[in-house]
Coordinates of C-alpha atoms and ligand atoms in Angstrom, one line a residue:
X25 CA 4.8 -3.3 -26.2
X26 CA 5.2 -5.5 -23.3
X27 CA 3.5 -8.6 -22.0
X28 CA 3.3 -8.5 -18.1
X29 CA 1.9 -10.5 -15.9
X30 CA 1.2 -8.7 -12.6
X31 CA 0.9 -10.7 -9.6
X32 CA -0.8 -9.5 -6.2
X33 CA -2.6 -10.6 -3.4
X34 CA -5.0 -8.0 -3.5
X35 CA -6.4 -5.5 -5.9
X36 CA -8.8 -2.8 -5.5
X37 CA -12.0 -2.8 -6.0
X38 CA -12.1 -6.5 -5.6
X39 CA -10.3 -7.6 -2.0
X40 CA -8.1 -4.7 -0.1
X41 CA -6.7 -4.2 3.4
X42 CA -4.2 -1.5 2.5
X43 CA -2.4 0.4 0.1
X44 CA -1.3 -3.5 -2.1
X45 CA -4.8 -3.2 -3.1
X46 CA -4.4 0.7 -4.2
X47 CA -1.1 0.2 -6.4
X48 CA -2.4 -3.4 -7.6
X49 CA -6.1 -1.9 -9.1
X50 CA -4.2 1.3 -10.5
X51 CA -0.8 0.5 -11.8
X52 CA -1.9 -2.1 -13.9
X53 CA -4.2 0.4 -15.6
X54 CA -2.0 2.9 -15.8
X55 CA 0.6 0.3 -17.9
X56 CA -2.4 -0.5 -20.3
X57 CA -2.9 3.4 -21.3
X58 CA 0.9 3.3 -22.0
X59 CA -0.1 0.6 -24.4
X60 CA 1.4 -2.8 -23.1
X61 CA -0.1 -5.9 -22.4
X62 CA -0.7 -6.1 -19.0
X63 CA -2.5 -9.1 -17.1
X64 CA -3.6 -9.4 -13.4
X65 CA -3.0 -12.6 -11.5
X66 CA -4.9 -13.1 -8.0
X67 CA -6.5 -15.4 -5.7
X68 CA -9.9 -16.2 -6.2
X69 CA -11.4 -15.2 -2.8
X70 CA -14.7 -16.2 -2.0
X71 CA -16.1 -12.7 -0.9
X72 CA -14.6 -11.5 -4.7
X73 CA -17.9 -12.7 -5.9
X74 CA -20.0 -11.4 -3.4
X75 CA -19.4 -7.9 -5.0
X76 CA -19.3 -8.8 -8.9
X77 CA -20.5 -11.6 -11.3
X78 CA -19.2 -14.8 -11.6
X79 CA -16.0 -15.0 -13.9
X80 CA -15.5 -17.4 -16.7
X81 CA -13.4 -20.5 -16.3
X82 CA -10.9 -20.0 -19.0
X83 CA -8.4 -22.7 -17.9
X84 CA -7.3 -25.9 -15.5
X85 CA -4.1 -26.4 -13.4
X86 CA -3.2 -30.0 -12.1
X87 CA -0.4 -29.2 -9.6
X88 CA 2.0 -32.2 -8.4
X89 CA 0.5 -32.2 -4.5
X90 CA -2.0 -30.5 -4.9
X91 CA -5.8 -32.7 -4.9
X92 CA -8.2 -31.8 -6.8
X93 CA -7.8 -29.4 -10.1
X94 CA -6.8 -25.7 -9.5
X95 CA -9.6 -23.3 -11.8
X96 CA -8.4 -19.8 -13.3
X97 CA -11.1 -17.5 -14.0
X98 CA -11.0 -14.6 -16.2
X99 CA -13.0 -11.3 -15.5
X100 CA -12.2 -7.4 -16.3
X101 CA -10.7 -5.5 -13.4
X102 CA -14.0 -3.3 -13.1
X103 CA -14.6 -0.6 -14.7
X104 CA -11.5 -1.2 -17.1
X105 CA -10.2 -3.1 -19.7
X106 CA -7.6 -5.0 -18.0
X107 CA -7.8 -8.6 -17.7
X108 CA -7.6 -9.8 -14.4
X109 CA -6.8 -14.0 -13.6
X110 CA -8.2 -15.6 -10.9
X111 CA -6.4 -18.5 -9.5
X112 CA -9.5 -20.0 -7.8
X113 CA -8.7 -23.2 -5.7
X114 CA -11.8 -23.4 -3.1
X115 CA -10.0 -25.1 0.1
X116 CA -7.6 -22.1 -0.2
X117 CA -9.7 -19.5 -0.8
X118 CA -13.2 -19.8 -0.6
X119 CA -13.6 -18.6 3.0
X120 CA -14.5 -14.6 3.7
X121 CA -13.4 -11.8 5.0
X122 CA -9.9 -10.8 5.2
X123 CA -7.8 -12.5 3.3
X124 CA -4.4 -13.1 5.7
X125 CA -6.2 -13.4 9.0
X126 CA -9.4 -14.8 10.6
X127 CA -12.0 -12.7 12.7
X128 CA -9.2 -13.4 16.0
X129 CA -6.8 -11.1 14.1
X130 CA -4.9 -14.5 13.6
X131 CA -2.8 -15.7 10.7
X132 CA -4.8 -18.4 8.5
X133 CA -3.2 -21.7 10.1
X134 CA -2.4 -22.3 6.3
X135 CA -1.0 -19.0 4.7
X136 CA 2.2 -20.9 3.5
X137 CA 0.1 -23.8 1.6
X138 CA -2.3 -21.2 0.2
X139 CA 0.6 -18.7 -1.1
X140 CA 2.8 -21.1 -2.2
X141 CA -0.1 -22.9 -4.5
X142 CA -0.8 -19.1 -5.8
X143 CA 2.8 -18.5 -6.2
X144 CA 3.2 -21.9 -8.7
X145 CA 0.2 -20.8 -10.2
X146 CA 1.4 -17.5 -11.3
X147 CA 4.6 -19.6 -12.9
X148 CA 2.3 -22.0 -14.7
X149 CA 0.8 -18.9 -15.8
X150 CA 4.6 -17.3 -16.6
X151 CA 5.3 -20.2 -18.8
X152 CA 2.2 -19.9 -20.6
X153 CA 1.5 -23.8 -18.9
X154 CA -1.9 -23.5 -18.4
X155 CA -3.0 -23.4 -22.0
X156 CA -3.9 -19.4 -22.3
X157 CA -1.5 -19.1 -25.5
X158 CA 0.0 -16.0 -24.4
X159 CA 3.9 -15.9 -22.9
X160 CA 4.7 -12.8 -20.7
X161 CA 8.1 -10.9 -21.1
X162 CA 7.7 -9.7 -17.3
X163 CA 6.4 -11.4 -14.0
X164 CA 5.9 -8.5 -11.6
X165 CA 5.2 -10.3 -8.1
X166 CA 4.3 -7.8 -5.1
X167 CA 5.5 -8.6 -1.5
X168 CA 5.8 -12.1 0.4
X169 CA 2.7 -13.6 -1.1
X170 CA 4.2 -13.6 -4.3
X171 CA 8.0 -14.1 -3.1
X172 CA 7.9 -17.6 -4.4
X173 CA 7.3 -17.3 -8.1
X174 CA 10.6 -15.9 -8.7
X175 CA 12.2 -18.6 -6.9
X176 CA 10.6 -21.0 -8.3
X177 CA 10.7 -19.4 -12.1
X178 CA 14.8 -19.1 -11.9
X179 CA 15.4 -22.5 -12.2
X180 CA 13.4 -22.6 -15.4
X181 CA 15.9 -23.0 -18.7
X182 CA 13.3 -20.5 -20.9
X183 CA 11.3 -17.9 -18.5
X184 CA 10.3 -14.4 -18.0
X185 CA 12.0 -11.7 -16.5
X186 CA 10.8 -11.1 -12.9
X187 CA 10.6 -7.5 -10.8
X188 CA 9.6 -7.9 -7.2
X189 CA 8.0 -5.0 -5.5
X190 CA 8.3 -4.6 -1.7
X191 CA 5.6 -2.6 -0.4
X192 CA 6.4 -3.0 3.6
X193 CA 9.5 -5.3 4.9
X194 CA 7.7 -5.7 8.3
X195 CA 6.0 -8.8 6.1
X196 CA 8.3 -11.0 5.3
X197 CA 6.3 -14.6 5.1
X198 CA 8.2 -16.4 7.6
X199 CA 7.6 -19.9 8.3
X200 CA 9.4 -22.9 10.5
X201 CA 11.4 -25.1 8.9
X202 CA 9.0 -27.9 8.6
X203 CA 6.4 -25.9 6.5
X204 CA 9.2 -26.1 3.9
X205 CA 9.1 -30.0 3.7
X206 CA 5.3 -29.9 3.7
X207 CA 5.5 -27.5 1.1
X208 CA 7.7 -29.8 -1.6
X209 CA 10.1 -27.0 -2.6
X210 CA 13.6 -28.0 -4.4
X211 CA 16.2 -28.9 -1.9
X212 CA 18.5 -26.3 -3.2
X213 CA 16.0 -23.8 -2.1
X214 CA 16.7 -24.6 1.8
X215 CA 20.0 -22.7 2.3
X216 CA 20.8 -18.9 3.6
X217 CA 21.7 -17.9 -0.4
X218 CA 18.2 -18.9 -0.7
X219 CA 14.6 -19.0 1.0
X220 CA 16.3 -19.6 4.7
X221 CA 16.0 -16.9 7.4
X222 CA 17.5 -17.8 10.4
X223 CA 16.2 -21.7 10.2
X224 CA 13.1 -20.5 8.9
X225 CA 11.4 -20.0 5.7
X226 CA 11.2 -16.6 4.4
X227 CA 8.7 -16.2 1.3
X228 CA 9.9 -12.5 1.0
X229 CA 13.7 -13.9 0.2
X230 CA 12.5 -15.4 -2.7
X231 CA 11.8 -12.2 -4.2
X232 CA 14.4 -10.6 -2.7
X233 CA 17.2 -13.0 -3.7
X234 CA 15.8 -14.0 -7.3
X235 CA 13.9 -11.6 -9.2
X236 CA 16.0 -9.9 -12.0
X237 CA 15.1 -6.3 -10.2
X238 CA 13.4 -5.3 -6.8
X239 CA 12.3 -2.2 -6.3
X240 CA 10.5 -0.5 -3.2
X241 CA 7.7 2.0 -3.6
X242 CA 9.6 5.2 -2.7
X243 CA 13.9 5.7 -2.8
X244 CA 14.0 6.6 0.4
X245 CA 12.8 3.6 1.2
X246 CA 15.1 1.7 -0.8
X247 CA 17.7 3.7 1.0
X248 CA 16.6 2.9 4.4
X249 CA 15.9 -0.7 4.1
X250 CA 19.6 -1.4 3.6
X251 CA 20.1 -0.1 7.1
X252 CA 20.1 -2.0 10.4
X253 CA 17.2 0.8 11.5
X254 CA 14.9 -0.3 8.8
X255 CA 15.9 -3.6 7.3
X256 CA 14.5 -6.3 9.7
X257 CA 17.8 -8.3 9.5
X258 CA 17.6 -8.7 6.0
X259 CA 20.0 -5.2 5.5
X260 CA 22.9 -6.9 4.9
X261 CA 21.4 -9.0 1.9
X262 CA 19.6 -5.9 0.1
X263 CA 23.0 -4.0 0.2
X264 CA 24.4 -7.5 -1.3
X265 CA 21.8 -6.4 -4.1
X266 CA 22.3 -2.5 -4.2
X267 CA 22.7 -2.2 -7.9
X268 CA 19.4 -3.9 -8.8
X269 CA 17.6 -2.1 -5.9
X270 CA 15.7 1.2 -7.0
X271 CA 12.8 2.7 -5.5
X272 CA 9.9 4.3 -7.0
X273 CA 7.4 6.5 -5.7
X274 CA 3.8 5.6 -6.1
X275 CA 1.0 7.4 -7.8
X276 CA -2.8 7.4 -6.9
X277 CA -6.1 6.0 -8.7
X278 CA -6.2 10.4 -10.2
X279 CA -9.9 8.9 -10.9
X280 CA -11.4 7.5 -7.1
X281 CA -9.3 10.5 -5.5
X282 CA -10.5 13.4 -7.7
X283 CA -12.2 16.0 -5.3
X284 CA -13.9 17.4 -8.1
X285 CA -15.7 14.5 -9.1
X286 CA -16.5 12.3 -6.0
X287 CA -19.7 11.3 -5.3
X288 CA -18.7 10.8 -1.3
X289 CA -18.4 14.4 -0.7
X290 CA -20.8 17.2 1.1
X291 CA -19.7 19.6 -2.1
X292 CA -17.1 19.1 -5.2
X293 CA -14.0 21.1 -6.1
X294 CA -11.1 21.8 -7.7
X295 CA -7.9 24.2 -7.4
X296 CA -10.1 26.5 -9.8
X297 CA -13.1 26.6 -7.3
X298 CA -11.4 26.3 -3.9
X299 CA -14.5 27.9 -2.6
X300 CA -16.3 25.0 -2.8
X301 CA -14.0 22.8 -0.5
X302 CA -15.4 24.7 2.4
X303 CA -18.8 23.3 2.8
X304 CA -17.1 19.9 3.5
X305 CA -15.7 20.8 7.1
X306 CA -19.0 21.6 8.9
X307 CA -20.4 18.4 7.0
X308 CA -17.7 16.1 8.6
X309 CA -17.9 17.6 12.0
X310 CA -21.8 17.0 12.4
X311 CA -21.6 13.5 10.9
X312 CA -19.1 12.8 13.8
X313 CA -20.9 15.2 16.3
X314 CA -18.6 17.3 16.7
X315 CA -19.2 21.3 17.3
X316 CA -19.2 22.9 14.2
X317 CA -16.8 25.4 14.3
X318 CA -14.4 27.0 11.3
X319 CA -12.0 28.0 13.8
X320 CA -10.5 25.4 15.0
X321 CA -8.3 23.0 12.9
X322 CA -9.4 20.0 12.2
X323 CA -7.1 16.9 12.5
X324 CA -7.7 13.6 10.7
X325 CA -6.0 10.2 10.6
X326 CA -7.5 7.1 8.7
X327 CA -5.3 3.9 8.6
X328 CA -4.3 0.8 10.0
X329 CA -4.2 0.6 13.8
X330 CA -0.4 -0.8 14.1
X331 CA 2.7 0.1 15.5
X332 CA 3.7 1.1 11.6
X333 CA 0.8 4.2 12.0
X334 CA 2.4 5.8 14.9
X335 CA -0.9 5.9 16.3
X336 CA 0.2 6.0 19.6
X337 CA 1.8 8.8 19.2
X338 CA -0.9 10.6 18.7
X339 CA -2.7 8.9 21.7
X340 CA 0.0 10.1 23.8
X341 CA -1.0 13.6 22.6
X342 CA -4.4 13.5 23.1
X343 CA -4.7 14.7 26.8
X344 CA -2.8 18.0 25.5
X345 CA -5.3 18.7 22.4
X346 CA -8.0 19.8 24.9
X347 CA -6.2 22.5 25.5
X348 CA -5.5 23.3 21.8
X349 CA -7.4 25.2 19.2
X350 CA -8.5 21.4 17.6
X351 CA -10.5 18.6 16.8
X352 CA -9.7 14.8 16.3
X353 CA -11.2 12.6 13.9
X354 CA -9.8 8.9 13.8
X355 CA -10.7 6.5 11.2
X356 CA -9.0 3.1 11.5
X357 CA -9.4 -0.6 12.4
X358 CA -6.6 -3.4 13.4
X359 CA -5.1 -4.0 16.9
X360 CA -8.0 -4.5 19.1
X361 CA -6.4 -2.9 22.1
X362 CA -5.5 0.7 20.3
X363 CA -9.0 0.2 18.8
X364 CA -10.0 0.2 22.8
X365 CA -8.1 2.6 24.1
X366 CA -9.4 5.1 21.0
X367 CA -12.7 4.2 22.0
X368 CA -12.1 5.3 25.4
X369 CA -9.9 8.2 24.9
X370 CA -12.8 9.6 22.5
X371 CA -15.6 8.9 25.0
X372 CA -13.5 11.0 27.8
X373 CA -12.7 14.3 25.5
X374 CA -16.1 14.0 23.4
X375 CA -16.3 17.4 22.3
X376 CA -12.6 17.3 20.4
X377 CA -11.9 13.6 19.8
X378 CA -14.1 11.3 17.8
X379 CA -13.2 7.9 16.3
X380 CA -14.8 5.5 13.9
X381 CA -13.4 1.5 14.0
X382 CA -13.6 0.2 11.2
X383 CA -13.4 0.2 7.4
X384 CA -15.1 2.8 5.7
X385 CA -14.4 4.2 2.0
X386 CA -17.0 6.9 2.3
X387 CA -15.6 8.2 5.3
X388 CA -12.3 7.9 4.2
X389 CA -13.2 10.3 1.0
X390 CA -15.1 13.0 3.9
X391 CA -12.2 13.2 6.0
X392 CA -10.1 13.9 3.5
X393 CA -12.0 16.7 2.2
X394 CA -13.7 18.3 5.6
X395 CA -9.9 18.2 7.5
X396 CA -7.5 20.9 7.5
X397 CA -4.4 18.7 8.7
X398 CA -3.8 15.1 7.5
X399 CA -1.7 13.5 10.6
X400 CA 0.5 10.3 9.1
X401 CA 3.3 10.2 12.0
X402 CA 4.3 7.0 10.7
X403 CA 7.6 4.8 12.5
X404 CA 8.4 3.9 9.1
X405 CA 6.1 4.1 5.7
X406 CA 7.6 2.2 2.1
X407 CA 5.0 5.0 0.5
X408 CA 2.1 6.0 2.2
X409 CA -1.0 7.1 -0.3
X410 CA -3.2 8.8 2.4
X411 CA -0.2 11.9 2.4
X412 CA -1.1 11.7 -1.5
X413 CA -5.1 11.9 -1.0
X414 CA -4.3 14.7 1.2
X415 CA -2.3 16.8 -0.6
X416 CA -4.6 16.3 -3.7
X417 CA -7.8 17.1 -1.7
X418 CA -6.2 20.3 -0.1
X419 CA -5.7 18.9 4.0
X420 CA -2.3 19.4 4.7
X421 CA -0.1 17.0 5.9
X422 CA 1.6 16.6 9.0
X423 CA 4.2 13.6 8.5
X424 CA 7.2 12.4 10.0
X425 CA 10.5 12.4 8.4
X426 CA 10.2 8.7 6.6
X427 CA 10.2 6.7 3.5
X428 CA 7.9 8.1 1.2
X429 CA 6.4 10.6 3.2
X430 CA 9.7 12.8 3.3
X431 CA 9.6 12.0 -0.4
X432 CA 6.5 13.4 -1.3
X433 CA 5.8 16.4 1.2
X434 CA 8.1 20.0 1.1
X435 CA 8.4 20.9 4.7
X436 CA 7.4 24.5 5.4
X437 CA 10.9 26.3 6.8
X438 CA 11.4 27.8 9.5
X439 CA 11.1 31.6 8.1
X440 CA 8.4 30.6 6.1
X441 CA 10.6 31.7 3.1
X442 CA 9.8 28.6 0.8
X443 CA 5.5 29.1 1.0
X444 CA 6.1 29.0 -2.8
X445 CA 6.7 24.8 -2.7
X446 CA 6.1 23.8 0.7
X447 CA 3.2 21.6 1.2
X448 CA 3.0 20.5 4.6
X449 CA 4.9 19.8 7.7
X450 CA 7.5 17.3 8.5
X451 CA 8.4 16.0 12.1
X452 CA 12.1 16.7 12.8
X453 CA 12.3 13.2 15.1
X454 CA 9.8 10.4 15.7
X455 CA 8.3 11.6 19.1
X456 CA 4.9 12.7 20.7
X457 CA 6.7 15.9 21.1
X458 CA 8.0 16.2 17.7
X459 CA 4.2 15.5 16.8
X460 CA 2.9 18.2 18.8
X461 CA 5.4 21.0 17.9
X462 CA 4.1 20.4 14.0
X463 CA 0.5 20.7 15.2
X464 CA 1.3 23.6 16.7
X465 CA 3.1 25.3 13.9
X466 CA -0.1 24.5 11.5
X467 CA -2.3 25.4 14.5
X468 CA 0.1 29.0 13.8
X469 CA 0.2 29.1 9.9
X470 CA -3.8 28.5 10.2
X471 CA -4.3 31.9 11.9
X472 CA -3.5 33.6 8.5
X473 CA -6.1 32.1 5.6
X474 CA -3.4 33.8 3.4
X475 CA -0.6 31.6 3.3
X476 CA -2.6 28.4 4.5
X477 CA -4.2 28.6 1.2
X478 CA -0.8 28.6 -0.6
X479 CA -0.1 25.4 1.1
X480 CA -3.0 24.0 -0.2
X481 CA -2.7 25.2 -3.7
X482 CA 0.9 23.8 -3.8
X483 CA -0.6 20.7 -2.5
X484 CA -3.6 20.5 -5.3
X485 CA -1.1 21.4 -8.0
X486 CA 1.6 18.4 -7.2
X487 CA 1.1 16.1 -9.9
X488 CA 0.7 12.2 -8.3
X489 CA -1.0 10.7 -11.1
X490 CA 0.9 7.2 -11.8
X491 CA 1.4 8.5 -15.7
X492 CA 5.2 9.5 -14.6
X493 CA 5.8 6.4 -11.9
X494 CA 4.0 3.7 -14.6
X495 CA 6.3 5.0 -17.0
X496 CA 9.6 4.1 -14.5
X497 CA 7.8 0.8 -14.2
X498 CA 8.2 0.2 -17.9
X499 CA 12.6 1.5 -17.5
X500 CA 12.3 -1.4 -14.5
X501 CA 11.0 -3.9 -16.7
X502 CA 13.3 -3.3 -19.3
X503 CA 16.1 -3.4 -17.1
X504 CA 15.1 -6.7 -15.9
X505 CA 14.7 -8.3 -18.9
X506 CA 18.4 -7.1 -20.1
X507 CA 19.8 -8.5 -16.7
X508 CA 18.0 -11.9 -17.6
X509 CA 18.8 -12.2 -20.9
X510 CA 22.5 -11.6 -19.8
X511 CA 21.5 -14.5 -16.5
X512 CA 20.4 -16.8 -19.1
X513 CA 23.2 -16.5 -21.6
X514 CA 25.9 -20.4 -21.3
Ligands
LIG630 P1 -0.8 0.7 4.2 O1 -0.8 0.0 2.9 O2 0.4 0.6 5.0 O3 -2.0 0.4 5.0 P2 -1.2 3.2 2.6 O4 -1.3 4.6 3.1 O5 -0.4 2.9 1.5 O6 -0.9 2.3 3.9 O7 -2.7 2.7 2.2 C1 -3.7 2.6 3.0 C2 -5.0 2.6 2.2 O8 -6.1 2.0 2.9 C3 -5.5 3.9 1.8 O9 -6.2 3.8 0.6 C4 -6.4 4.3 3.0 O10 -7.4 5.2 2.6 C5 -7.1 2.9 3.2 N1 -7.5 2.7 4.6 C6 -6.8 2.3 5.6 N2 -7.6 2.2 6.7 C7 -8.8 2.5 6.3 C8 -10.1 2.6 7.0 N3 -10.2 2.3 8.3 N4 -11.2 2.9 6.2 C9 -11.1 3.3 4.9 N5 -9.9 3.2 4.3 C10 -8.8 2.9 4.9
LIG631 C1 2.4 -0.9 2.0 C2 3.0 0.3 2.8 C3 2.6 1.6 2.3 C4 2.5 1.7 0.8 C5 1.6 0.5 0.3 C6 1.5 0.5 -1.2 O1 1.3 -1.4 2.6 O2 2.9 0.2 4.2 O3 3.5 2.6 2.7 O4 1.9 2.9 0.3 O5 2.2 -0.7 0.7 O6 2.7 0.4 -1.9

């Protein structure tokens, strides 16, 4: 059994923006049924306890710096067992809504001071500092929020081995130089071996540089990432650490994305009563107003609104899907001018295109069991988990040729000849075009019920439960704490 402590700036149900939250509330529990000792460590947002009861202050930090004593808190991850810590320090984190930008869309003025003091936390935590009597073998911190911790942990003489987990490289955490002063961190930190990026501070290179292991969250994007394409600069330092890079696909909450138990949905069903997914399409297009219609195919997209998405690629396409045999539903929230130009765009072709800005979990659950096609023509994507939700609630994905998205769908051929394992369709370039030619191949395959429904059995049978991917966690941990018993041996 191992004792990990898992370190993330969000976790579902209790803050999420994206997919962090998705692998933070699931993974965890998913280590737990494999029998380790597994403990979450997160900030203590404010809006946290808008949704659940107050948790129970189990423990004090007094942080050099820092006025004013830092609380953790103690409550179950809801609706499990696992222990989740709450590193509650009000100036940092008492304020709502989301928890890296203000209502603007703009960076908290203070995202360095508030990571940093969660990242020192999780070390007091690490080296069982804070008084909770129990030492981890494993510190698994998650993207640049948590990038410090194994900076800061390496330089301890006793510690725990440390995995860091990049979920997207587009954050990286960067900082100007000064924030580094203001911060207090060691001297030796400041150098291009270490946290600086081109005279700034990179949070993400702590991780990066110092953790035992780092893995990604599919292996093509651990692949891609050490190329100028994909690696943001920082190529050249991940191929420098090719042998303890690995990537491993993520697996989905099998319990909040079961289709034949989820309380969101028009009607229930599984790959033994397929029958029953039909009632959902109908249901989704008069909630959005749109003509009811089993004929046409019915495309859906629910994500971010940033570059990442390749949204626009699909706004580029929409003047050409009048003329198509399909509707357009759009669920997403983020850059306030795509959110605009949706808005717009769905106001001028009414009777295909519809869009809904904003956040919305019930939605998300209808669309993915009233569409026929899931569109994801993501620029890049580390994972992706709507491709997942798709493929497990029977709407077939159209993807692009990416990170975990080429990982986790079988492209239908050319001829048709591999209908026995394909399970969606994958662009062949990142274009509009390349977009539109895969819409109109599924617009084609759609015309015959016969082998549209093979796709979507070989979809619903796919296993994505995180039983396999938890269990290549546990190979990843042990690795990591062979490489730092051998880092910590005279
Ligand atoms: P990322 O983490 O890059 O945003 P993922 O595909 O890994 O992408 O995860 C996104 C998660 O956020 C999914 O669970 C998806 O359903 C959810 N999501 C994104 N946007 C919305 C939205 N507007 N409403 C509801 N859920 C959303
Ligand atoms: C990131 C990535 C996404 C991934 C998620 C969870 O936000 O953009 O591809 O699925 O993290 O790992």
């Amino acid at each position: 059994m191992l004792k990990i402590l898992f370190a993330s700036s969000e976790v579902q149900p209790l803050m999420k923006t994206g997919g962090l939250a998705d692998v933070s509330g699931a993974l965890p529990v998913a280590l737990k049924n494999l029998r380790h000792d597994v403990r979450i460590i997160m900030p203590a947002y404010g809006d946290i306890f808008k949704k659940t009861k107050r948790a129970q202050r189990i423990a004090a930090l007094d942080l050099p710096g820092i006025a004013g004593e830092i609380s953790i808190l103690k409550k179950k991850l809801p609706g499990t067992s696992v222990d989740v810590y709450l590193v509650d320090y009000p100036p940092a984190f008492q304020r709502s809504g989301n928890p890296y930008v203000n209502s603007e869309g703009q960076p908290w003025r203070d995202n360095a001071e508030r990571f940093a003091l969660f990242c020192r936390s999780v070390c007091e935590v690490a080296q069982d500092r804070a008084g909770l009597n129990w030492l981890p073998d494993v510190v698994h911190c998650n993207d640049w929020q948590t990038g410090l911790a194994p900076a800061l942990l390496q330089s301890e003489t006793a510690r725990p081995a440390t995995v860091f987990t990049i979920h997207n490289l587009a954050y990286q955490g960067l900082f100007p130089r000064e924030i580094f002063d203001v911060l207090g961190l060691p001297d030796q930190l400041w150098s291009p071996e270490a946290l600086e990026f081109h005279n700034q501070l990179s949070f993400i290179k702590g991780g990066i540089v110092f953790a035992d292991r780092i893995n990604t969250v599919s292996p093509r994007y651990a692949r891609e990432i050490q190329t100028a394409e994909f690696g943001y600069g920082l190529e050249g330092l991940l191929k420098h650490r090719g042998n303890k890079l690995s990537g491993i696909l993520n697996g989905i909450d099998d319990m909040a994305w079961n289709p034949a138990d989820d309380p969101h949905l028009k009607s229930t069903y599984s790959i033994e009563t397929i029958a029953q997914k039909k009632p959902n399409k109908p249901a989704l297009q008069a909630a959005f107003d749109l003509p009811v219609n089993p004929d046409v195919l019915l495309l859906g997209f629910i994500g971010r609104l940033v570059g990442q998405k390749g949204i626009d690629l699909i706004i580029s396409l929409i003047p050409q899907l009048d003329n198509l045999p399909v509707q357009l539903i759009v669920l997403g929230a983020g850059d306030h001018k795509l959110e605009r130009t949706l808005e717009e765009l769905a106001s001028q072709h009414s009777a295909t295109i519809k869009c809904h800005i904003g956040y919305d979990e019930t939605l998300s659950h209808q669309i993915e069991a009233g569409c026929d096609v899931f569109l994801m023509p993501s620029r890049f994507e580390p994972c992706g988990l709507n491709q997942l939700y798709s493929l497990r609630y029977g709407a077939i994905p159209i993807v692009n040729n990416v990170g975990g998205l080429a990982d986790s769908v079988t492209d239908v051929d050319e001829q048709h000849s591999n209908l026995d394992i394909a399970t969606g369709f994958i662009m062949k370039q990142t274009s509009g075009t390349a977009l539109y030619n895969q819409i109109v191949k599924a617009i084609d395959m759609y015309q015959d019920q016969n082998k549209w429904s093979r796709l979507i059995r070989n979809g619903m049978s796919r296993d994505f439960s995180w039983t396999p991917s938890a269990a290549d966690y546990v190979s990843l941990y042990e690795s990591a704490l062979l490489d730092q018993s051998h880092a910590s041996k005279p």
